[in-house]
Coordinates of C-alpha atoms in Angstrom, one line a residue:
Chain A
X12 CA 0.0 0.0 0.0
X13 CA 1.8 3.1 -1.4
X14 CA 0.5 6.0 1.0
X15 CA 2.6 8.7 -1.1
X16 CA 1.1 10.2 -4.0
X17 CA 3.5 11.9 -5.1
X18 CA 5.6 9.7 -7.0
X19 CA 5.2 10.6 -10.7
X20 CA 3.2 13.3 -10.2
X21 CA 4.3 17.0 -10.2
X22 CA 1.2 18.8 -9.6
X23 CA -1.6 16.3 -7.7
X24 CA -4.1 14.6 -9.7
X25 CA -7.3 16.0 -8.3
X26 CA -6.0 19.9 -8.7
X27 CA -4.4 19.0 -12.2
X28 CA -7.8 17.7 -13.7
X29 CA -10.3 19.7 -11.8
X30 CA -12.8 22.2 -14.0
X31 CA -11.8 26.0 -13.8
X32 CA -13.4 28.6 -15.3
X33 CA -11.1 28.3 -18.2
X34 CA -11.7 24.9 -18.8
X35 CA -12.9 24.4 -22.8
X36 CA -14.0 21.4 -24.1
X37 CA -12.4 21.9 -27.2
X38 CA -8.7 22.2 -25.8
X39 CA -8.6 19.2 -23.7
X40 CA -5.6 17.5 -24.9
X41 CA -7.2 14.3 -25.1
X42 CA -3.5 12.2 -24.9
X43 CA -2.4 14.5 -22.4
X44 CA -1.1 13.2 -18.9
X45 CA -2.0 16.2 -16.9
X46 CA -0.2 16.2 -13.8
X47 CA 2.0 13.2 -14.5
X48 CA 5.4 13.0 -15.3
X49 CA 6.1 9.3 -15.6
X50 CA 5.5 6.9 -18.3
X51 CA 3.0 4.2 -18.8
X52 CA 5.1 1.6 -17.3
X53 CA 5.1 3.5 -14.1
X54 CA 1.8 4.6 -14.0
X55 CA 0.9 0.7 -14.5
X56 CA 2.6 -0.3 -11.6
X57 CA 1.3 2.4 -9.3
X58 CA -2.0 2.1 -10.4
X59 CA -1.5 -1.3 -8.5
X60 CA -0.1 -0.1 -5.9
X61 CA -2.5 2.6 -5.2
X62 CA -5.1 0.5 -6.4
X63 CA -4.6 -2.0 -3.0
X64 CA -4.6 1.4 -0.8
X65 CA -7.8 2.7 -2.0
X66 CA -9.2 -0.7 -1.2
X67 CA -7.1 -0.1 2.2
X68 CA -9.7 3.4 2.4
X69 CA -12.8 1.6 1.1
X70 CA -12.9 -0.8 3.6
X71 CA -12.7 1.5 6.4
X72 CA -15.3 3.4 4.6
X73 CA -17.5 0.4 4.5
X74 CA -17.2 -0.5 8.2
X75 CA -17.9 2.8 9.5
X76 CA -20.6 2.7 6.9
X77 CA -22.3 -0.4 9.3
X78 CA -23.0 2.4 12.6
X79 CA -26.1 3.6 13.0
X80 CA -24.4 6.9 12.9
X81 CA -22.5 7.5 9.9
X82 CA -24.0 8.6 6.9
X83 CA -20.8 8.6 4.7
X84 CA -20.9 7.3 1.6
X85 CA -18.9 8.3 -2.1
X86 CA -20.7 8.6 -5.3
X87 CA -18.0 8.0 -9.0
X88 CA -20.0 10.0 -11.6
X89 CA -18.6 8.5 -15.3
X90 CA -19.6 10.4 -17.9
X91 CA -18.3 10.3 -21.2
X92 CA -18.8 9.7 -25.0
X93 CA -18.7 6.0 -26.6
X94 CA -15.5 3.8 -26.1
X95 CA -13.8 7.0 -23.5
X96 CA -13.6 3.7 -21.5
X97 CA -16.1 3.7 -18.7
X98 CA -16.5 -0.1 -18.3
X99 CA -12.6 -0.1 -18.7
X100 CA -12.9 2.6 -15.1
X101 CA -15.0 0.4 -13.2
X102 CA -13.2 -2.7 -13.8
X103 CA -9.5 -2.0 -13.8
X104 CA -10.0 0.6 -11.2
X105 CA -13.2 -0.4 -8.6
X106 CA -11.9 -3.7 -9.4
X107 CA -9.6 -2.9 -6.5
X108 CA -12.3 -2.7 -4.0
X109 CA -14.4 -5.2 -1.9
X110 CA -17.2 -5.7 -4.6
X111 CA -19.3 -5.8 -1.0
X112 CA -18.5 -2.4 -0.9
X113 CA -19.6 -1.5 -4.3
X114 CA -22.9 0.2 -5.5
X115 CA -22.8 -0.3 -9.4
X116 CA -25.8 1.6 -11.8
X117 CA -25.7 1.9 -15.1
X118 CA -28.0 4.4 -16.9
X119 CA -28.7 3.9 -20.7
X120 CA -31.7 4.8 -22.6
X121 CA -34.3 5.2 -20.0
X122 CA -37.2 2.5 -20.1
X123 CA -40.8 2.8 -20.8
X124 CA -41.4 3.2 -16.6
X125 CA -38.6 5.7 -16.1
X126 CA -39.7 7.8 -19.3
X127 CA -42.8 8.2 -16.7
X128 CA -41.6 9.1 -14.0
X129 CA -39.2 12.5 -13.4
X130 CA -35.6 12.3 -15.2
X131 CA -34.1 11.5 -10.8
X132 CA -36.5 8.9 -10.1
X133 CA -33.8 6.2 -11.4
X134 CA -30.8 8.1 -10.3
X135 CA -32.2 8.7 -7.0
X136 CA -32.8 4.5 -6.3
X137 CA -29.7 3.9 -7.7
X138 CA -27.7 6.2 -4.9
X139 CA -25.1 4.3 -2.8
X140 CA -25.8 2.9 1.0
X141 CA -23.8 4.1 3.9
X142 CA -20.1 3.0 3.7
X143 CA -20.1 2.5 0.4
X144 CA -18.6 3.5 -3.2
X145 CA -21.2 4.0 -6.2
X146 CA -20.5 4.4 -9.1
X147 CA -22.7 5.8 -11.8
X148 CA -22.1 4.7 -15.4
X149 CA -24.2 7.5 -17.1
X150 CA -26.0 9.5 -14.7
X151 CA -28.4 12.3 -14.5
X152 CA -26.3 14.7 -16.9
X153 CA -27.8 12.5 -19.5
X154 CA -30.7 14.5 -19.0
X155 CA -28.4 17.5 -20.5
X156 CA -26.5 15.8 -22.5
X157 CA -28.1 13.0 -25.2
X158 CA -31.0 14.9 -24.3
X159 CA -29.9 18.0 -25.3
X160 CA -28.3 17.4 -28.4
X161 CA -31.1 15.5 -29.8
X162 CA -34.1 18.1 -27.9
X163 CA -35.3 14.8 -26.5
X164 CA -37.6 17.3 -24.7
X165 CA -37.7 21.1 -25.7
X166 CA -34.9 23.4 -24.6
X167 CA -37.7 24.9 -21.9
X168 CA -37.2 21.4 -20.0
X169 CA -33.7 20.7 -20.1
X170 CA -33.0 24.7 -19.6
X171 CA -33.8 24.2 -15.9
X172 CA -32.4 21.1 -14.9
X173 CA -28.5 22.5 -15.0
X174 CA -30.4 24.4 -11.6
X175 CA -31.7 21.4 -10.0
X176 CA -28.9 19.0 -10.7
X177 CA -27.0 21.5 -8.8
X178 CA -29.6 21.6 -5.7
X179 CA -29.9 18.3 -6.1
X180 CA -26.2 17.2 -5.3
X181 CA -26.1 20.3 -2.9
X182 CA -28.6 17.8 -1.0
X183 CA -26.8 14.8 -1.7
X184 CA -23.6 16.3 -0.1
X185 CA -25.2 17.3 2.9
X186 CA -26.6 14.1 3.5
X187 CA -23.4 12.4 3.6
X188 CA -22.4 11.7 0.3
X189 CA -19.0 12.9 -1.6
X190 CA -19.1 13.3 -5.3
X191 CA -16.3 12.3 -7.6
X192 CA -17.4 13.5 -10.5
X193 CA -15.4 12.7 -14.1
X194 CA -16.0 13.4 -17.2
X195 CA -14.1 11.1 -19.6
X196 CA -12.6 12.7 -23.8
X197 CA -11.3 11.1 -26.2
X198 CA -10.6 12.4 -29.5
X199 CA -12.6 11.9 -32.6
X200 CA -10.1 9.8 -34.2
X201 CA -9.0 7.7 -31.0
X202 CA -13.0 6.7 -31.1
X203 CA -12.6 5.5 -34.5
X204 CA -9.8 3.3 -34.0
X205 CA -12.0 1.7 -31.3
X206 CA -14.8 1.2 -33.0
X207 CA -13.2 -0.3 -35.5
X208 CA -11.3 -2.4 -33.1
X209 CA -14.6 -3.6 -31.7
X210 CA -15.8 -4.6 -35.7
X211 CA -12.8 -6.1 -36.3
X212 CA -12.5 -8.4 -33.3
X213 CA -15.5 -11.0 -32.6
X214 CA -15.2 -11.4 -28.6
X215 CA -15.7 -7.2 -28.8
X216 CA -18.9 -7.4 -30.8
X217 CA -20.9 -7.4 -28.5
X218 CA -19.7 -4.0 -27.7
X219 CA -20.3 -2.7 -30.8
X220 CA -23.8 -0.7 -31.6
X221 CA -24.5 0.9 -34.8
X222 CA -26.0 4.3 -32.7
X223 CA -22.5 5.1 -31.8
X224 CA -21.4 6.2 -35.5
X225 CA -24.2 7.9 -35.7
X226 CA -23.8 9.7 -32.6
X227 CA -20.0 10.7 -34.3
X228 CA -21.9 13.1 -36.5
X229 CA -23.4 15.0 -33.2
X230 CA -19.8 15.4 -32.0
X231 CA -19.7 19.1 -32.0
X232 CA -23.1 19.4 -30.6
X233 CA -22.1 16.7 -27.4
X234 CA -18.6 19.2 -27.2
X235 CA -21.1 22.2 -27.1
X236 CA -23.3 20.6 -24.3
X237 CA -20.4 19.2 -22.5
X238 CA -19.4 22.7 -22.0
X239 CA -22.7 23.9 -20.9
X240 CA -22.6 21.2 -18.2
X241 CA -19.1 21.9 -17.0
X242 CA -19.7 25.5 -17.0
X243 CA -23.3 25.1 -15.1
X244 CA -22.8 22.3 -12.9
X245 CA -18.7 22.4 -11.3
X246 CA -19.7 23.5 -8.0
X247 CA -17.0 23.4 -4.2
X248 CA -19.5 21.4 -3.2
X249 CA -19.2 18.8 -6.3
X250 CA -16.5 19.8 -8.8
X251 CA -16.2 18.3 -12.5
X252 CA -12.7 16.5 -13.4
X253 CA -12.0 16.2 -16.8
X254 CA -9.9 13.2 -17.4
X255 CA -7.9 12.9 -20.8
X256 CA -8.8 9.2 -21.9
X257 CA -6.8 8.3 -25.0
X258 CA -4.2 6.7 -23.0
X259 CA -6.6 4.6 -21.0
X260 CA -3.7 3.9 -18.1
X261 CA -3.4 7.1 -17.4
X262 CA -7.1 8.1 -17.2
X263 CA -7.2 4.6 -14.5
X264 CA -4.5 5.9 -12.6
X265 CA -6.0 9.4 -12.3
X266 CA -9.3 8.5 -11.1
X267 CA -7.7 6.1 -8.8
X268 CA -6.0 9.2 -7.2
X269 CA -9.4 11.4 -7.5
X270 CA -11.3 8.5 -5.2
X271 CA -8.0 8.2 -2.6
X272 CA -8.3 12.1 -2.5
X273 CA -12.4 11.8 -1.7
X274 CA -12.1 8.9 0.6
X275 CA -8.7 10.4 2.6
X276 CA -10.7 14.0 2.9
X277 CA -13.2 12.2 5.3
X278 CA -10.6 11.2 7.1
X279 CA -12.2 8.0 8.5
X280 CA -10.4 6.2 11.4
X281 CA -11.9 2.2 12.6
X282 CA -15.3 2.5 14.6
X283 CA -14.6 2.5 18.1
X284 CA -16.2 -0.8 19.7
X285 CA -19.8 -0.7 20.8
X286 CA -19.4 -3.4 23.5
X287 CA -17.5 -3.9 26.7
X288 CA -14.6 -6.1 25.1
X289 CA -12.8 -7.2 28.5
X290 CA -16.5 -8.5 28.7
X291 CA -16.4 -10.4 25.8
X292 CA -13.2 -11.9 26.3
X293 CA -14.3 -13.5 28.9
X294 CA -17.6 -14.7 27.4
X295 CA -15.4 -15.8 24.5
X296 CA -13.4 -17.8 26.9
X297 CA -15.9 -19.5 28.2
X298 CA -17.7 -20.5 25.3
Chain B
X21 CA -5.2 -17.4 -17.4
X22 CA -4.7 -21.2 -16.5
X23 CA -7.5 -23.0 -18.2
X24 CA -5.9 -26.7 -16.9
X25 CA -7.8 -27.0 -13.8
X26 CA -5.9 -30.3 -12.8
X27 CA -2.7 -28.6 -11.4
X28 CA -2.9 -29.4 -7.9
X29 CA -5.9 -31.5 -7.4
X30 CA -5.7 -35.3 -7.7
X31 CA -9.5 -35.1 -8.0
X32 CA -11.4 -32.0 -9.2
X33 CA -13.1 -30.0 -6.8
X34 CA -16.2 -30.3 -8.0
X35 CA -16.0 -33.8 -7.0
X36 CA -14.6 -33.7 -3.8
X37 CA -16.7 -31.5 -2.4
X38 CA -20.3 -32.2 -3.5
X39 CA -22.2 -33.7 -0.9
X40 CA -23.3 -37.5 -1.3
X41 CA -26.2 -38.9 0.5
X42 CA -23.1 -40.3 3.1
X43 CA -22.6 -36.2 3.8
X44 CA -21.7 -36.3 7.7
X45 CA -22.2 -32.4 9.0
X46 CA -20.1 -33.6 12.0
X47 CA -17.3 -35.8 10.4
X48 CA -16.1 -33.1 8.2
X49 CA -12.4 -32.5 8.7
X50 CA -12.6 -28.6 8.7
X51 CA -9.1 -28.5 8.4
X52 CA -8.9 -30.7 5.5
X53 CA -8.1 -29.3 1.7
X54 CA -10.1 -32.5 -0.5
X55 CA -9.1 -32.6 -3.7
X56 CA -5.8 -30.8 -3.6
X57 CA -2.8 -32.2 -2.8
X58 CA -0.8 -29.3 -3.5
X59 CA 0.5 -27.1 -0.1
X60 CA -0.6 -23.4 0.7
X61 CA 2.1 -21.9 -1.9
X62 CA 0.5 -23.6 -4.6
X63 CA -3.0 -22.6 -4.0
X64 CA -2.3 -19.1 -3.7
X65 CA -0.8 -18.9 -6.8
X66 CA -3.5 -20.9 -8.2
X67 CA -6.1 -18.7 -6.9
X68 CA -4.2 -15.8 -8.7
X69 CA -4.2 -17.7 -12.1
X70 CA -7.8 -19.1 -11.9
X71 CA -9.2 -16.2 -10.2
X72 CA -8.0 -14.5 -13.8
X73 CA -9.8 -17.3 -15.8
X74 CA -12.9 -16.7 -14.1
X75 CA -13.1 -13.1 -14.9
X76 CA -12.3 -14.2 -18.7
X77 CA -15.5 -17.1 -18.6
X78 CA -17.5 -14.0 -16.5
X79 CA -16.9 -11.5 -19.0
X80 CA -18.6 -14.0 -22.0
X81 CA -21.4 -14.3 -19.6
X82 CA -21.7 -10.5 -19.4
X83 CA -21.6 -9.9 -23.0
X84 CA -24.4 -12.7 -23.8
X85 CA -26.6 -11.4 -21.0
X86 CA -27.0 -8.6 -22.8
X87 CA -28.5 -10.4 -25.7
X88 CA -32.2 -10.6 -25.0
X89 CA -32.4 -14.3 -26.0
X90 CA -30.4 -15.4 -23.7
X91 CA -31.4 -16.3 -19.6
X92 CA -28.3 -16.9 -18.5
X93 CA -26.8 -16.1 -15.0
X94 CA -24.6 -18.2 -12.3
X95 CA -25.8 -17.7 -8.6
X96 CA -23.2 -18.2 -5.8
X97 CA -24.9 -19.0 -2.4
X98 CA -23.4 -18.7 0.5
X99 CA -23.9 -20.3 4.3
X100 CA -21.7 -20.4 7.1
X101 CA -21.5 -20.3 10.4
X102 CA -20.1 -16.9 12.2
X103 CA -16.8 -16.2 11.0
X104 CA -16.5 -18.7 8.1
X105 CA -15.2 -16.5 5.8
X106 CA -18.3 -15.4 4.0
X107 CA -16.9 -11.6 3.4
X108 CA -13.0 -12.8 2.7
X109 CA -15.0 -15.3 -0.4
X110 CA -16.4 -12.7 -1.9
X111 CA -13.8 -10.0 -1.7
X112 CA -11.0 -12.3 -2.8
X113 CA -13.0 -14.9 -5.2
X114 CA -15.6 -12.4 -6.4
X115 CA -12.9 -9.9 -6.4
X116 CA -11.5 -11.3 -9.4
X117 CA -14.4 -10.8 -11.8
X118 CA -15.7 -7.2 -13.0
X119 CA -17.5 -5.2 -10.6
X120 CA -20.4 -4.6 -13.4
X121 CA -21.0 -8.5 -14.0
X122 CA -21.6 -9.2 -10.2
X123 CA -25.2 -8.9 -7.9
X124 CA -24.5 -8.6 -4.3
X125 CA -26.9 -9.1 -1.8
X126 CA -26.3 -9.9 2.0
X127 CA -29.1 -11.1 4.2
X128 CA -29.2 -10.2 7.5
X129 CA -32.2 -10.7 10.3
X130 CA -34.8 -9.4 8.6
X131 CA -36.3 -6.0 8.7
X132 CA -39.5 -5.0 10.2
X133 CA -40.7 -4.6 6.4
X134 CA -39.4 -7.9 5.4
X135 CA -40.9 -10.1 8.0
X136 CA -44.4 -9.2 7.0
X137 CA -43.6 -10.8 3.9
X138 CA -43.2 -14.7 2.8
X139 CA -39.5 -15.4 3.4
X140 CA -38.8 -15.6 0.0
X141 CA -40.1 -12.2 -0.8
X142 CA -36.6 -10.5 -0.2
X143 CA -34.9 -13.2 -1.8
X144 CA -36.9 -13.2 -5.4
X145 CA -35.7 -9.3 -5.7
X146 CA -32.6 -9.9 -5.1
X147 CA -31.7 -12.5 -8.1
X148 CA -29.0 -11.6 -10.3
X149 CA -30.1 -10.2 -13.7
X150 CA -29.6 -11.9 -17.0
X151 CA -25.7 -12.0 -17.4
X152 CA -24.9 -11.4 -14.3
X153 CA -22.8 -13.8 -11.4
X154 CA -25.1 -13.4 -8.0
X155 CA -23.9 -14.0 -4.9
X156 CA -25.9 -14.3 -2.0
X157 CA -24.0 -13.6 1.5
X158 CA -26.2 -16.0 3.5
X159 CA -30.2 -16.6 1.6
X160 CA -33.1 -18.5 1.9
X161 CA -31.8 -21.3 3.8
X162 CA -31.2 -18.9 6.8
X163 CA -35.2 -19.6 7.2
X164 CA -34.3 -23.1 7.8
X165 CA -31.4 -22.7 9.8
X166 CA -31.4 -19.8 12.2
X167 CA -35.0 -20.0 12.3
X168 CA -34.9 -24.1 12.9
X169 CA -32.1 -23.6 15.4
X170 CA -34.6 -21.0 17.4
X171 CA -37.9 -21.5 16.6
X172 CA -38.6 -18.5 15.7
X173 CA -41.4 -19.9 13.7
X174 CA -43.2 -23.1 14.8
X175 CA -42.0 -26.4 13.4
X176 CA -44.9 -26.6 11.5
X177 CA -44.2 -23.4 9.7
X178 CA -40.5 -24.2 8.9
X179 CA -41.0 -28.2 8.4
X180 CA -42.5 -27.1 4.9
X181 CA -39.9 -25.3 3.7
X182 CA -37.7 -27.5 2.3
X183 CA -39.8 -29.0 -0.1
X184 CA -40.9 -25.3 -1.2
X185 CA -36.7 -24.1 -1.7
X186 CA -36.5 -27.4 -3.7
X187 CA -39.5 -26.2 -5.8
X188 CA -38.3 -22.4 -5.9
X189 CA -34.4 -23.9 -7.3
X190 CA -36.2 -25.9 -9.8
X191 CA -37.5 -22.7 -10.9
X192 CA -34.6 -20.5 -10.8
X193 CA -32.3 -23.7 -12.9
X194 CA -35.5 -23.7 -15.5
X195 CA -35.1 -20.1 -15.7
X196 CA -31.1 -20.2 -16.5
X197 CA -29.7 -19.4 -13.7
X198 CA -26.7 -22.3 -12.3
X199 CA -26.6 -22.5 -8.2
X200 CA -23.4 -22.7 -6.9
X201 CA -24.5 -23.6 -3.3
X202 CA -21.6 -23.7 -0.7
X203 CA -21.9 -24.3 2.6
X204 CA -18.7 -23.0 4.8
X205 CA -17.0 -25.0 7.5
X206 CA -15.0 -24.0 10.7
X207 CA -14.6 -25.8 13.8
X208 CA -15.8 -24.5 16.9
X209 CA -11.4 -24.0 18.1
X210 CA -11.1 -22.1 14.9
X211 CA -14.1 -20.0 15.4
X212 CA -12.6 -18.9 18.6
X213 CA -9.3 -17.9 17.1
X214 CA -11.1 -15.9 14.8
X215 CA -13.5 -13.8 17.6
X216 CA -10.7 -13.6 19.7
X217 CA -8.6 -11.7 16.9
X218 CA -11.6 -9.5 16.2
X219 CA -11.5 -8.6 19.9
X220 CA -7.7 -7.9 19.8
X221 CA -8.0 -6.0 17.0
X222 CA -9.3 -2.2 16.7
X223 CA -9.7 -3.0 13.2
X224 CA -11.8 -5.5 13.6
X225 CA -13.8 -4.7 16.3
X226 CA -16.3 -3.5 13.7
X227 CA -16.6 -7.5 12.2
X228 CA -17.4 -9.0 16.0
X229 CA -20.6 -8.9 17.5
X230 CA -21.3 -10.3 20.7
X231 CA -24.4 -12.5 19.1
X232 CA -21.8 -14.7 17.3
X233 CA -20.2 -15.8 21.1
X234 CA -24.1 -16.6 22.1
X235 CA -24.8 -18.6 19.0
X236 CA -21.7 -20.7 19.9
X237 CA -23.6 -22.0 22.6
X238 CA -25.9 -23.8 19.9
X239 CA -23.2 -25.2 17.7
X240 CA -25.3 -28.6 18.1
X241 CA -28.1 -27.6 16.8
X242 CA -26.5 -25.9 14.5
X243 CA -25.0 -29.1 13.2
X244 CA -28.4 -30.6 13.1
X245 CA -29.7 -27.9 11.1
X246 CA -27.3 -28.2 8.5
X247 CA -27.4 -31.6 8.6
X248 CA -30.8 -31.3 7.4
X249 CA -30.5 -29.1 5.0
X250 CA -28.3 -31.2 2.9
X251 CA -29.7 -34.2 3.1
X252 CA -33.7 -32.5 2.1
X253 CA -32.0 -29.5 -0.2
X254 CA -29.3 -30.9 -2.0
X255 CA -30.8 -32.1 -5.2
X256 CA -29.4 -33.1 -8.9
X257 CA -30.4 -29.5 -10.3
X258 CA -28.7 -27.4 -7.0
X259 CA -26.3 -29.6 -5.3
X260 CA -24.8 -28.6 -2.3
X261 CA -21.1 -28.0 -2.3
X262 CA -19.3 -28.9 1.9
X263 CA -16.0 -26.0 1.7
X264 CA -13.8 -26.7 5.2
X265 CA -12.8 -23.3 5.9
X266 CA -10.3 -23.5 8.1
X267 CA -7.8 -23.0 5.5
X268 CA -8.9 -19.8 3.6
X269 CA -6.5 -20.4 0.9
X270 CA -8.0 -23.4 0.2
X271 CA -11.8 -22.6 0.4
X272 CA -11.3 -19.6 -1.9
X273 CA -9.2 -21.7 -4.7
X274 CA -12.0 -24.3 -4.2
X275 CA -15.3 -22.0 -4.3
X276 CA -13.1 -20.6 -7.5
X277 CA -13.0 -24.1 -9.3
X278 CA -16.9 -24.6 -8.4
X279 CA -17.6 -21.0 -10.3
X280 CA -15.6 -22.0 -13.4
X281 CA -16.9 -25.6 -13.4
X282 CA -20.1 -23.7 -13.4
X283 CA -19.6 -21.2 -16.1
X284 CA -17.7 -23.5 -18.5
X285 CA -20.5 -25.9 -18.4
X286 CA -22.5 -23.1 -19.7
X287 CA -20.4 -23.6 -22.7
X288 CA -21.1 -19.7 -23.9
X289 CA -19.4 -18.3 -27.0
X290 CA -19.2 -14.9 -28.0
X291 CA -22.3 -13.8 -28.8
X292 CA -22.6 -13.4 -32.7
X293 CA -22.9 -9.8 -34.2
X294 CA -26.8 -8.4 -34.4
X295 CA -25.5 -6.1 -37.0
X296 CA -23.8 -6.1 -40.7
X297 CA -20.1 -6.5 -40.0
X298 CA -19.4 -4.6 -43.7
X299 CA -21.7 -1.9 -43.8
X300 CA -20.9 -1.1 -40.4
X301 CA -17.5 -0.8 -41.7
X302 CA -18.6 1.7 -44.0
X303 CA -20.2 3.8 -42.2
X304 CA -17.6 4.4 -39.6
X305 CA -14.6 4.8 -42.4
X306 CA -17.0 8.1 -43.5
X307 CA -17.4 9.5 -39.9

């Protein structure tokens, strides 16, 4: 378990991807490594390494999730276009942890009884426990995303709902929860090569859907709403990271170090026994 | 990824530890590793190798899941006495698979909301989707255990109940789901090692719970209870597997071999492209 960060790294992870201001969609340098200095060999072998400490973190996470008086839990927000590697995140980085300790949802096109119901309904069932990690594949910002781009609804409902995704985490946090929240790039030609990868290859055909080419042709107008939501939704209560994915170890090892940073912040230490244990040793004893 | 399962055993696991009709509850050797005739070395590395296989057999159940004409899934069950090793099973055999391809449930006394419903109420929601590798931290056989070993229904009530699991697995098999039902081991010495280390340890100290030391007192009936359960429940369509678990190397590689017995007699390819391999081609060379 590798408690120091710093190796590799010249500026920290979290403050070397997190959303400014400045941040545009259109300059993300989509093979960049922002923050680290080392190379892909290094960065495998401390994704590893920090890999086994965050699982070190979840697990005191999930044991001070079983009192009756914490109400701590961490929420990985994925969002990103086709093939940035989401499924890649969960398992080569929450991999790591106790799958006990896992909360996984994934959010695709919404079925005929969520189309009913308002766009939180699902997100809102699918929030982590106490204690532990979710992790959102998709999310809410679907609903100003896809949704945007294709005015699933008219621009008079999706207008509002930058405003009460906002006051929505802003409740989420309060109640306990930390939000890491990622959005994953990769370039337009990067995508190509694996999409093509996944025609090419029959064990990834599975993976392949015809929608995603067609979505290519959108890729300006998902760049133009991905702005909007960076610009309208980073909060200091729930920041945006945007995470560089063309180099897929990279983007691993950086989120790695986004949910060490959440899980250290709380600053969790074991729960403190809730029973007399010189008591118990003596009932044990005599069992 | 070792796909030659024999390194190690002298007679596959499957085999050694399905129960037979001569299944003694009391004469098993807790300590004992049947099957494997290799030391603690080996099966760690083994566990490593096969734990990697699994995630590659996992991964083709995954991708046919999501094929809607196929009703495929693999459901781990899991009973054990107190301290067992029913957490360290599924952090270090489920561990190995993809977070995404994995429905966890745990089943503790049951809640207020729970008991007004039939016992298998909370069980039936909690079935692993299409695709997907279950695994039930204790289950419906807690209803005839802990309940048996208490009364906390009448005789009567939980007499019944072992036909109607036998009828509810029939069900669940007919459906496409594979039960991979493993009953955990320890002896009562070893049982008491492991308390005792949760009381000397402040890290622990959230894992022990003074229950556990009372429900020692019943170990007999315990026995009995289990006793019964394999002989009425273990049937040619959901046989019961008996893990000893005082060796945790050994239960884990074992409850690994039972998963990939499991999935390869699924026999699952990839599943075949829905789309045109050529045109598809096409389209994304113009994008």
């Amino acid at each position: 378990m590798a408690k120091n960060s710093s190796q590799g790294w010249d500026v920290p992870a979290v403050e070397a991807v997190r959303v400014t201001p400045d941040t545009r969609v259109s300059g993300v340098d989509t093979r960049g490594t922002p923050g680290f200095v080392g190379d892909k060999e290094l960065g495998e072998k401390l994704l590893e390494e920090r890999g086994a400490y965050l699982s070190s973190l979840q697990e005191k996470l999930y044991a001070n999730g079983r009192s009756e008086h914490e109400h701590r839990s961490v929420l990985l927000v994925l969002q990103g276009m086709d093939t940035a590697g989401k499924g890649g995140m969960v398992r080569h980085v929450i991999g790591h942890v106790d799958p006990q300790g896992v909360d996984h949802a994934s959010f695709g096109v919404p079925t005929a009884e969520e189309k009913r119901h308002h766009y939180l309904w699902r997100i809102r069932k699918a929030l982590p426990r106490n204690g532990q990690i979710g992790v959102f594949d998709r999310s809410h910002y679907e609903d100003v995303l896809v949704v945007r781009v294709h005015n699933l609804v008219p621009p008079a409902e999706w207008e509002p709902r930058y405003d009460e995704i906002n006051h929505f985490e802003r409740e989420l946090v309060d109640a306990g929860t930390t939000l890491v929240k990622v959005a994953m790039f990769v370039s337009l030609d990067e995508q190509k090569e694996r999409l093509a990868e996944r025609l090419d290859r029959p064990d990834k055909h599975w993976k392949y859907n015809p929608g995603d080419v067609t979505e290519r042709g959108y890729w300006p107008k998902y760049q133009e709403a991905y702005q909007a939501m960076l610009d309208r939704t980073s909060t200091d209560y729930a920041p945006w990271h945007v995470v560089p994915c063309d180099r897929k170890w990279y983007s691993r090892l950086a989120v790695t170090e986004l949910l060490i940073d959440a899980l250290e912040r709380l600053d969790l230490d074991w729960p403190p026994a809730n029973f007399d244990i010189e008591v118990e040793k003596a009932r044990l004893a005599q069992s």
